[in-house]
Coordinates of C-alpha atoms and ligand atoms in Angstrom, one line a residue:
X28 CA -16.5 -8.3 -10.2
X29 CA -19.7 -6.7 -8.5
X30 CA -20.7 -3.2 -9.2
X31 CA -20.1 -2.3 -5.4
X32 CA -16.9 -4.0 -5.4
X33 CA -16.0 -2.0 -9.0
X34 CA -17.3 1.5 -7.4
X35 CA -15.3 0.8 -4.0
X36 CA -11.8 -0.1 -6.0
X37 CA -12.1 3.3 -8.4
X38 CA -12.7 4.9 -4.8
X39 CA -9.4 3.8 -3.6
X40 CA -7.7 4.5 -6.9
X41 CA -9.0 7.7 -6.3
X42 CA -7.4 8.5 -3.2
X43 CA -3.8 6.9 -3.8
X44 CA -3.9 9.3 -7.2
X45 CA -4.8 12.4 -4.8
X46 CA -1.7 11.3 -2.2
X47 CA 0.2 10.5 -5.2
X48 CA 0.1 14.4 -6.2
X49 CA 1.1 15.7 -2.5
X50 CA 4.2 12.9 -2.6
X51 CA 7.7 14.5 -1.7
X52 CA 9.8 13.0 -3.8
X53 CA 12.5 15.9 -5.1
X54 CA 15.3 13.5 -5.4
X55 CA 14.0 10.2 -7.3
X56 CA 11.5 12.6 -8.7
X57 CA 8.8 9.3 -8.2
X58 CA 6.0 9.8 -6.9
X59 CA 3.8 7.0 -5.3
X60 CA 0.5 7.0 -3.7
X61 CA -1.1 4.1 -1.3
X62 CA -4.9 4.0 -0.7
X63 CA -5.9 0.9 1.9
X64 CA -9.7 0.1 2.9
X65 CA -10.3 -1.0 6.5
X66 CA -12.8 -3.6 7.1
X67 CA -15.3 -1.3 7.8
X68 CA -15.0 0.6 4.2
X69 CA -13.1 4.2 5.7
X70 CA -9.9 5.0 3.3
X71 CA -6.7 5.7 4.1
X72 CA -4.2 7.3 2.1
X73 CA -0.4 8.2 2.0
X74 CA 2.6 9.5 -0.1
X75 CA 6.1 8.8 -0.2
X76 CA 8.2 11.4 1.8
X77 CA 11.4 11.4 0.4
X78 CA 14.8 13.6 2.9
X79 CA 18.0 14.7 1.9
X80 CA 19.4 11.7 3.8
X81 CA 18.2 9.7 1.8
X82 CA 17.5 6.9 4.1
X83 CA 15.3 8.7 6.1
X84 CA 12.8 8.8 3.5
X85 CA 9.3 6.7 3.7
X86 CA 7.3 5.0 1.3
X87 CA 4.0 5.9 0.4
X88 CA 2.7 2.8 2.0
X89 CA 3.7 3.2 5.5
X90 CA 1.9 6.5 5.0
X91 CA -1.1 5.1 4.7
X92 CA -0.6 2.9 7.3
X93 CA 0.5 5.4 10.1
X94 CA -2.9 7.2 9.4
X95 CA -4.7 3.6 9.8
X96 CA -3.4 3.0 12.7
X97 CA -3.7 6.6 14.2
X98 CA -8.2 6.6 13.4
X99 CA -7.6 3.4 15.7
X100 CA -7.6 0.6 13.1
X101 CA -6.0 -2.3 13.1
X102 CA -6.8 -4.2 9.9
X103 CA -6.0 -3.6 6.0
X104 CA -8.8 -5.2 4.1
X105 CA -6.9 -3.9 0.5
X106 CA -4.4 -1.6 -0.8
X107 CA -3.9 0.2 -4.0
X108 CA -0.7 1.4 -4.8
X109 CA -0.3 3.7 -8.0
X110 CA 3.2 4.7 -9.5
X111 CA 4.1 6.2 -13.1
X112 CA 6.4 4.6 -15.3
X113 CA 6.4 1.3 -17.9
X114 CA 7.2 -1.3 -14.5
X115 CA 4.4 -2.3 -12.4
X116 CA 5.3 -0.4 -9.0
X117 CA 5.0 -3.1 -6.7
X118 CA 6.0 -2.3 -2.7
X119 CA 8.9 -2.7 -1.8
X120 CA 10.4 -5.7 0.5
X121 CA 9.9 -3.2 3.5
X122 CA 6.6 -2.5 2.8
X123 CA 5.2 -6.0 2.2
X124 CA 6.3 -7.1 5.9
X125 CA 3.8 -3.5 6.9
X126 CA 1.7 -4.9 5.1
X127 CA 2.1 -8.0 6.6
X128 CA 0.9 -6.7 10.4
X129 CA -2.3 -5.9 9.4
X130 CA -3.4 -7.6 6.6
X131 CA -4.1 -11.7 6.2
X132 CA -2.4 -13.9 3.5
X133 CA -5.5 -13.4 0.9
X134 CA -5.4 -9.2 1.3
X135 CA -5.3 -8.3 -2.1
X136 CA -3.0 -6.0 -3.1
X137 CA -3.4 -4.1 -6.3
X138 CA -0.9 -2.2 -8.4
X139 CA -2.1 0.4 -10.7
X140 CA -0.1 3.1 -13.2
X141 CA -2.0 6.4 -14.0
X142 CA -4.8 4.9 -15.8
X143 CA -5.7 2.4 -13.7
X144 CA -5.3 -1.2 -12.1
X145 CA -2.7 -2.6 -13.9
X146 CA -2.4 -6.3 -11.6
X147 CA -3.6 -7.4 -8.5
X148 CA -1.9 -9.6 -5.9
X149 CA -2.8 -11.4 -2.6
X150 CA -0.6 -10.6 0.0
X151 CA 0.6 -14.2 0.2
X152 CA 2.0 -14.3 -3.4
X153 CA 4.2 -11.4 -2.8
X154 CA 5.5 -12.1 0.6
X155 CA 5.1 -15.8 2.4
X156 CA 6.1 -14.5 5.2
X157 CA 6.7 -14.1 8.9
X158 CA 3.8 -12.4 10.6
X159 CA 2.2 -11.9 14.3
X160 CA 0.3 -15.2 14.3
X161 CA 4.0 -17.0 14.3
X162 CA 4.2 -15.3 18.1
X163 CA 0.8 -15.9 18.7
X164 CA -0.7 -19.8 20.7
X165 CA 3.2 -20.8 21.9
Ligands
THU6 N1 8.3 4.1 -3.2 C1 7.1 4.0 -2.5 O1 6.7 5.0 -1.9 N2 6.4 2.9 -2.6 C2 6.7 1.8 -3.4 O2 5.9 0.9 -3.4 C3 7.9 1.8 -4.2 C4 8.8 3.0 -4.0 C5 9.1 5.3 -3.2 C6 10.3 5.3 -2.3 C7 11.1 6.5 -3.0 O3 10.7 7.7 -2.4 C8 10.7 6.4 -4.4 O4 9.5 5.7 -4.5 C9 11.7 5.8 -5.3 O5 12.1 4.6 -4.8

């Protein structure tokens, strides 16, 4: 890997570790943090946000992708997301189709515990999937 590329991936574990600390999570007492890069380099970061009912609560992921979407971008380039534990915390189902929207089938997607990267994914090998380019040229 290139130094730039090394520098820019410690910068996004960075950032899920500092949203993993602010994560709500009272009731699984697990806290996860998500870190994506747009395009253009800017980082976006989010924590799970966990309610009494429990359905209601959100994963760290989507975090990061509602404050994406609110600076006006449209596109994940990568995402890092950092859990603790033995078990790589990969997203969940819900979160892969999220992903899915803005991201192509080559995004990498890399899973890290509290020390670092732990594996790394493309998009495509965790969810061949249905995404907006199936409703797009009909
Ligand atoms: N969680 C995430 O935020 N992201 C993941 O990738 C896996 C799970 C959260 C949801 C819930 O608040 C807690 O972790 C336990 O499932």
């Amino acid at each position: 890997m290139s130094k730039s590329a090394e520098a820019g991936l410690g910068q996004l574990f960075a950032a899920a570790k500092a949203a993993q600390a602010n994560a709500y999570a009272p009731y699984s007492r697990f806290k996860v943090g998500a870190a994506l890069r747009a395009p253009d380099g800017a980082i976006y970061s989010g924590c799970n946000v966990e309610n009494a009912a429990y359905p209601q609560g959100a994963c760290a992921e989507a975090g990061a992708i509602a404050a994406m979407a609110l600076a006006g971008k449209r596109r994940i380039a990568e995402i890092l997301v950092v859990g603790d534990g033995e078990a790589l915390c990969t997203p969940c189902g819900g979160c892969r189709q999220r992903i899915r929207e803005f991201a192509a089938p080559d995004t990498p997607i890399h899973i890290a515990g509290p020390e670092g990267i732990r594996k790394s994914f493309t998009l495509d090998e965790l969810l061949p999937s249905f995404g907006p380019d199936n409703l797009t040229d009909r």
